[in-house]
mmCIF file of C-alpha atoms in Angstrom:
data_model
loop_
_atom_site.group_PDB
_atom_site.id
_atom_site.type_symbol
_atom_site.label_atom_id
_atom_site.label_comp_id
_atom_site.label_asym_id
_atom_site.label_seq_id
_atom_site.Cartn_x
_atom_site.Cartn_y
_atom_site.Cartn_z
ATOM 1 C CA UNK K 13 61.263 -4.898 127.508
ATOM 2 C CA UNK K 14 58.751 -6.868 129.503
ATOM 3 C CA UNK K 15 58.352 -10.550 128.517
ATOM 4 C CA UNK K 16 55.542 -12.797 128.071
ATOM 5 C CA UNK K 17 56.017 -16.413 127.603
ATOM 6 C CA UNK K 18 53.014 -18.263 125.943
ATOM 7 C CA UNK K 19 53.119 -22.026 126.179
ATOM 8 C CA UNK K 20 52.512 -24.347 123.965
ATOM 9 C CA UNK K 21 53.751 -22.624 120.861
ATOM 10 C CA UNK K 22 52.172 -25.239 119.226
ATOM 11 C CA UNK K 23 49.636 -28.324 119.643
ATOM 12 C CA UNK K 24 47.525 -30.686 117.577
ATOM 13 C CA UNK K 25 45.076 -32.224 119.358
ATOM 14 C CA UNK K 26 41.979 -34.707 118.542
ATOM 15 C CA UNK K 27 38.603 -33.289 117.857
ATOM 16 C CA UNK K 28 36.767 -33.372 121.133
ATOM 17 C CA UNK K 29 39.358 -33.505 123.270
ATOM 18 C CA UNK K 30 40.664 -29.729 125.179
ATOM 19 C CA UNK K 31 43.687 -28.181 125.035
ATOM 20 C CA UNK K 32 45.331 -25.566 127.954
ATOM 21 C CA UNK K 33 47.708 -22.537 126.831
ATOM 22 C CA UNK K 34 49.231 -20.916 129.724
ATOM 23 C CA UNK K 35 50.579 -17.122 129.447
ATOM 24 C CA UNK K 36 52.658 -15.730 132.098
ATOM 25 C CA UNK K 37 53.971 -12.270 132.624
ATOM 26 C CA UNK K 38 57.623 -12.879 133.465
ATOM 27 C CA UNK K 39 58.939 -9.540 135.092
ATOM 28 C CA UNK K 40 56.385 -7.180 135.399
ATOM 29 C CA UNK K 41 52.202 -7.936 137.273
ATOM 30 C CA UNK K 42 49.847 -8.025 134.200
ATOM 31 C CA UNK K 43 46.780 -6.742 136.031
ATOM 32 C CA UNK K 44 44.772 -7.463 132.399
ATOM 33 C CA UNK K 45 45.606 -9.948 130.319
ATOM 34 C CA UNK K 46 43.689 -10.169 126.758
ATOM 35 C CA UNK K 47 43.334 -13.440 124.581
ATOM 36 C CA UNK K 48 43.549 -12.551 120.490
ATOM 37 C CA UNK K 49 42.732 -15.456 118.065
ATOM 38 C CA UNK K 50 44.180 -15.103 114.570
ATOM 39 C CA UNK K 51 43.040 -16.842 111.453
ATOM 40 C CA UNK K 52 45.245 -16.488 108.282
ATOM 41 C CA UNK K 53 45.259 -13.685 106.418
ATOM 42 C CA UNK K 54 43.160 -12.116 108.479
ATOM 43 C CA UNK K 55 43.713 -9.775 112.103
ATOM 44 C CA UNK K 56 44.216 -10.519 115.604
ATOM 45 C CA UNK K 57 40.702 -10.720 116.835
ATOM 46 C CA UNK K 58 39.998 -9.965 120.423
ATOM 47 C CA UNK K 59 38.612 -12.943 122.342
ATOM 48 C CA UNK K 60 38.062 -11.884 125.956
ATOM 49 C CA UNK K 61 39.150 -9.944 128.196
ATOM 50 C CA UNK K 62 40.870 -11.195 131.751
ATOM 51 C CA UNK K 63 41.801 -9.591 134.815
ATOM 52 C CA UNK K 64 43.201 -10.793 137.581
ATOM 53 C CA UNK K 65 40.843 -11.952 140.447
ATOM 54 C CA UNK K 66 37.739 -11.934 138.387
ATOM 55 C CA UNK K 67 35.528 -12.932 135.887
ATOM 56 C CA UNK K 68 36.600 -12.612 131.814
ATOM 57 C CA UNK K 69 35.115 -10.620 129.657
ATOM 58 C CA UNK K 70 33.985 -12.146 126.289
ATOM 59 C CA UNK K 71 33.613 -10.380 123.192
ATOM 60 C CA UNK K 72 30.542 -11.028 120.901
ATOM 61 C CA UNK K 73 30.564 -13.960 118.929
ATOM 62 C CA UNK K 74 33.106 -16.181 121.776
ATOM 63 C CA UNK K 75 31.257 -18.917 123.857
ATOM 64 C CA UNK K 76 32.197 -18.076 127.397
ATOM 65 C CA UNK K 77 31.108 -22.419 127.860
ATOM 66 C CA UNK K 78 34.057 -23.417 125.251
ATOM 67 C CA UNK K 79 36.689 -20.840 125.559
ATOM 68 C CA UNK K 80 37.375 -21.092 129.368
ATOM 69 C CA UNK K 81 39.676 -18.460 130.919
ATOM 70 C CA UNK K 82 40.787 -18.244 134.293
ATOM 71 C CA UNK K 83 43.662 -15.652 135.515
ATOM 72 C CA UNK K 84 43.501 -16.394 138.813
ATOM 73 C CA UNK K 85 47.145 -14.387 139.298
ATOM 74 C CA UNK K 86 48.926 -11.254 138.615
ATOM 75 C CA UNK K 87 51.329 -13.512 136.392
ATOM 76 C CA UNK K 88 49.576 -16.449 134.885
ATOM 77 C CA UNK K 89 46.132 -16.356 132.827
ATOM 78 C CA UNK K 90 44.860 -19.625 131.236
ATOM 79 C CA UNK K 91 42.942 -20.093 128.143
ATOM 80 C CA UNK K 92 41.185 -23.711 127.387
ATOM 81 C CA UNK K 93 39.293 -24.752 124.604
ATOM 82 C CA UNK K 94 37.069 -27.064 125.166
ATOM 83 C CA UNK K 95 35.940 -29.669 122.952
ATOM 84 C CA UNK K 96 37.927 -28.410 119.956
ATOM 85 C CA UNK K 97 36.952 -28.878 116.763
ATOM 86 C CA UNK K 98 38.469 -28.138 113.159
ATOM 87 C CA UNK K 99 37.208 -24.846 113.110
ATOM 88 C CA UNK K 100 39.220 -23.411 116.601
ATOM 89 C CA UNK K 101 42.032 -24.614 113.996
ATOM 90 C CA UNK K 102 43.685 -20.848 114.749
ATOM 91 C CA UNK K 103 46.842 -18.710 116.234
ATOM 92 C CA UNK K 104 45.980 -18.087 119.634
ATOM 93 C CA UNK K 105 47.771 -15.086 121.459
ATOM 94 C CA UNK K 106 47.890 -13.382 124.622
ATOM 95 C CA UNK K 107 48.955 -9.840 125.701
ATOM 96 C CA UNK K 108 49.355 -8.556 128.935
ATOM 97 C CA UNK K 109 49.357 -5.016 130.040
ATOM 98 C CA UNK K 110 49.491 -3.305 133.697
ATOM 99 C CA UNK K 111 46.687 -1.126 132.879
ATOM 100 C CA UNK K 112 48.384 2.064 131.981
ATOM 101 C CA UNK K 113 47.664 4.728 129.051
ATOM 102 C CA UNK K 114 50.685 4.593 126.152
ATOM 103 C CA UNK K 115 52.267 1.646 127.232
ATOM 104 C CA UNK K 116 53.233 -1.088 125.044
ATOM 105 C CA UNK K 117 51.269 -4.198 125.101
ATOM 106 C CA UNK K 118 53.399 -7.457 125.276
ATOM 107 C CA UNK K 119 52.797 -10.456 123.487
ATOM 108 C CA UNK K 120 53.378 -13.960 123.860
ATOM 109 C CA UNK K 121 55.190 -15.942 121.013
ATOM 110 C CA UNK K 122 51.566 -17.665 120.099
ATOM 111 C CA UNK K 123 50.077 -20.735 120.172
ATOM 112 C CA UNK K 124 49.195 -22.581 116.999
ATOM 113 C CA UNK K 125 46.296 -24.992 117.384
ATOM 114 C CA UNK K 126 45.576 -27.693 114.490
ATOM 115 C CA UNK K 127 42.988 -30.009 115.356
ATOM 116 C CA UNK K 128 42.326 -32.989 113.159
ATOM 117 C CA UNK L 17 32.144 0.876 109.598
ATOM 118 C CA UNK L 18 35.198 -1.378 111.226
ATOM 119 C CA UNK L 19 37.145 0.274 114.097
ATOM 120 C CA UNK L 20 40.388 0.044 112.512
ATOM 121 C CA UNK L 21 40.719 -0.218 108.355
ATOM 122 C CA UNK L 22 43.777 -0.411 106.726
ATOM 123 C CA UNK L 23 44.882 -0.950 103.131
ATOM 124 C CA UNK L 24 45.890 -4.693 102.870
ATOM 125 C CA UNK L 25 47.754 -4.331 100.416
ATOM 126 C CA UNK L 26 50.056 -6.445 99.431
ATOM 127 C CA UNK L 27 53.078 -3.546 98.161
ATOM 128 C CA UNK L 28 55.232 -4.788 96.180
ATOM 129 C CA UNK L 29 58.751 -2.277 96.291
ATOM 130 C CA UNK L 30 62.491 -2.608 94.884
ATOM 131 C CA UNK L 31 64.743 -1.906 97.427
ATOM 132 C CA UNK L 32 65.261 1.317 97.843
ATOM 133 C CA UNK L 33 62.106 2.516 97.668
ATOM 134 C CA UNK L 34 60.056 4.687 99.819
ATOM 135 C CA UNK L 35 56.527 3.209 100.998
ATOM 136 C CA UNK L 36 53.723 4.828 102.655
ATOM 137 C CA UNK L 37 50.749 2.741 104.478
ATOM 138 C CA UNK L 38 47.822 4.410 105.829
ATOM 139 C CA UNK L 39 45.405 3.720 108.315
ATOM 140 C CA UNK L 40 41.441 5.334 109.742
ATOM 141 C CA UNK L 41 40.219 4.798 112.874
ATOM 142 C CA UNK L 42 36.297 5.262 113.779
ATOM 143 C CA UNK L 43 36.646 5.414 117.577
ATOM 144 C CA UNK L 44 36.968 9.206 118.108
ATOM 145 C CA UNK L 45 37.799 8.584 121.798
ATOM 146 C CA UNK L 46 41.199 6.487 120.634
ATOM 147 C CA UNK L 47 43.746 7.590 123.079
ATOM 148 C CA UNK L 48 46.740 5.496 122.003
ATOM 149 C CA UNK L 49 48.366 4.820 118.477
ATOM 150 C CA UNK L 50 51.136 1.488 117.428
ATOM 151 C CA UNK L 51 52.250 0.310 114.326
ATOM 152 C CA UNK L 52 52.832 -3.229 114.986
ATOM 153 C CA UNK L 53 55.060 -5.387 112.610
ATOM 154 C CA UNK L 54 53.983 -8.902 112.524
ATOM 155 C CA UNK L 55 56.382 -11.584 110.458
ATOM 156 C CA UNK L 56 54.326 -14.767 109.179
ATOM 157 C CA UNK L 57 53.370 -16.788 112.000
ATOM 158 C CA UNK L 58 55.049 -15.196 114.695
ATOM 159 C CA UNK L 59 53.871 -12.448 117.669
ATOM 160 C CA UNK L 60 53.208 -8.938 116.302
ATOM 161 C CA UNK L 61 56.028 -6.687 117.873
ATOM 162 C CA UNK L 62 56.030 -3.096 119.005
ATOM 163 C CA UNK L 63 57.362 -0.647 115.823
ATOM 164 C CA UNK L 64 56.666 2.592 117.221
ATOM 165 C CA UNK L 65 54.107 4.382 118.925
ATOM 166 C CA UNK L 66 52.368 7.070 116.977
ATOM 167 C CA UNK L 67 52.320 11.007 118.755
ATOM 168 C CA UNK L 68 50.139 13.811 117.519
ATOM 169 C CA UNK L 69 53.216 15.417 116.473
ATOM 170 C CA UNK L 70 54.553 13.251 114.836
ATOM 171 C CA UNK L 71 57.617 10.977 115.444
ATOM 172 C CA UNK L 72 60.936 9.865 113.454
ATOM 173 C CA UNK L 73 62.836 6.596 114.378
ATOM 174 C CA UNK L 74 65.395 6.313 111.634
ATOM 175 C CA UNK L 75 63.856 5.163 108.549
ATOM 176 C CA UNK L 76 60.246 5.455 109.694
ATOM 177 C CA UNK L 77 58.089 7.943 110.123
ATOM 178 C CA UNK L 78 54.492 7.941 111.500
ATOM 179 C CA UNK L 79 52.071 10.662 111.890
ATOM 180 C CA UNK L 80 48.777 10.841 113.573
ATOM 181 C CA UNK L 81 45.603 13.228 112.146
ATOM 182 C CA UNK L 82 43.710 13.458 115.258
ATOM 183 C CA UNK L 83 40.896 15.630 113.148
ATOM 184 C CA UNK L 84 40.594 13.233 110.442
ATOM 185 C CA UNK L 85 40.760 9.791 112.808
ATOM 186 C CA UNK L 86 43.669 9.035 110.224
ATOM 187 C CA UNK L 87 47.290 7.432 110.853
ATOM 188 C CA UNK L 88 50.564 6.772 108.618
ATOM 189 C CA UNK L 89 53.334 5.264 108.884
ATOM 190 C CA UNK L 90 56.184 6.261 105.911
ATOM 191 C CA UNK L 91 59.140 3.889 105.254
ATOM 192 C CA UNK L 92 62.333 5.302 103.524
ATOM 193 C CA UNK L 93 65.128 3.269 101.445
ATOM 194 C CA UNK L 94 63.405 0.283 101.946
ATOM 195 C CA UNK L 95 65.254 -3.129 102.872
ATOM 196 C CA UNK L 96 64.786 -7.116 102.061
ATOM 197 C CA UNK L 97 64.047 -7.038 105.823
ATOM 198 C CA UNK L 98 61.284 -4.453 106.281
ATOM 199 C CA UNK L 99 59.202 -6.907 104.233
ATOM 200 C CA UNK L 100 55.946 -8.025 106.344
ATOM 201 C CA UNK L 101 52.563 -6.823 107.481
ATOM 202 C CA UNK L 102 52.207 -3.887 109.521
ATOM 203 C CA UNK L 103 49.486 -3.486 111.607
ATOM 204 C CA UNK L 104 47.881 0.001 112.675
ATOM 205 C CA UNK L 105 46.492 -0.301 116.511
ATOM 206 C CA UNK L 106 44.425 1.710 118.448
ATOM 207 C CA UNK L 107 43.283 1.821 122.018
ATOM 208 C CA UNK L 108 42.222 3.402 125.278
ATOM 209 C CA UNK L 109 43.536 3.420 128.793
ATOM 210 C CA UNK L 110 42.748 -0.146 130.175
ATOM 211 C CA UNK L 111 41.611 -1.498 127.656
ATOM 212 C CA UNK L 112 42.611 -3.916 124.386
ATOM 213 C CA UNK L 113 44.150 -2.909 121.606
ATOM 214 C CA UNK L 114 42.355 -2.690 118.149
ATOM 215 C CA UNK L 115 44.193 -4.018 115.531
ATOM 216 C CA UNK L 116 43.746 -3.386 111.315
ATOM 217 C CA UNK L 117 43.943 -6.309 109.618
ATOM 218 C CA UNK L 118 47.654 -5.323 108.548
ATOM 219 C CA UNK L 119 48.822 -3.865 105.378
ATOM 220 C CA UNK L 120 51.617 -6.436 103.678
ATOM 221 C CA UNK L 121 54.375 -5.262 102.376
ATOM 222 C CA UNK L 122 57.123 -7.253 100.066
ATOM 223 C CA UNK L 123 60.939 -5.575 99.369
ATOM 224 C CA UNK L 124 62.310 -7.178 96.616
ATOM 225 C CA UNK L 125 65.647 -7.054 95.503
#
């Protein structure tokens, strides 16, 4: 299957300071890409939406002014949080899909942010 | 009324067993249907897609109720291994998927 490759998998970082997590598409053109954030015990949430070329698409709720996304290729989408605090403490993941009906969305392994 | 409701759970089965999770969706214009396993702390991965008629891939079994907005997944002879949350997803064409907050199961021995 297609593979997505999330980087980091995991970072603690200092309160105030902002953090980058890259997700490619590896073998296939991920005209969307979506960002999910996870807290524990709880589900993926959608974040925003991204495709390529444009501007994201945030769900209600996500600061468009902290969580920064630019996918400015078929293969690479960015997500930065700026200014993290405690509370972005979260799993961060990414999907990518080509846009099609029935197709399998693939994930990257995850990013787990801790900031102290 | 949340998009995508699922019992949480957690199940608790012997080995052996044969476990059933459901799942309701609100969005009557869903076009697409997953069960997603997730392990603890890791990526959810691709079970099996869900078909209006129904589809079999060895142990599991899921069925979508287009009429009632209602999915299922059944798992036969359960093993140690099956043991995490499954997550029932929804979507349409283009768009994100919709995930339940996952229904945990634990296969004890």
């Amino acid at each position: 299957g297609a593979v997505v490759s999330q980087h980091p998998s995991w970072v603690i970082c200092k309160s105030g300071t902002s953090v980058k997590i890259e997700c490619r598409s590896l073998d296939f053109q991920a005209t969307t890409m979506f960002w999910y954030r996870q807290f524990p015990k709880q589900s993926l949430m959608l974040m925003a939406t991204s495709n390529e070329g444009s501007k994201a698409t945030y769900e209600q709720g996500v600061e468009k002014d902290k969580f920064l996304i630019n996918h400015a290729s078929l293969t690479l989408s960015t997500l930065t949080v700026t200014s993290a605090h405690p509370e972005d403490s979260s799993f961060y993941i990414c999907s990518a899909s080509d846009g099609g009906l029935n197709t399998e969305a693939f994930f990257g392994q995850g990013t787990r942010l801790t900031v102290v | 009324r949340k998009e995508v409701e699922q019992d949480p759970g957690p199940f608790n089965v012997p080995e052996g067993a044969t476990v059933a999770f459901n799942c309701t969706y609100s969005n009557s214009a869903s076009q697409s249907f997953f069960w997603y396993r997730q392990d603890c702390r890791k990526e959810p991965k691709l079970l099996m897609s869900v078909y209006s008629s129904g589809n079999e891939d060895g142990r599991f079994t899921a069925q979508l109720n287009r009429a009632s907005q209602y999915i299922s997944l059944l798992i036969r002879d359960s093993k140690l291994s099956d043991s995490a949350t499954y997550l029932c997803v929804v979507n349409q064409a283009g768009t994100a998927l919709i995930f339940g907050k996952g229904t945990t199961l634990s296969v004890s021995s």
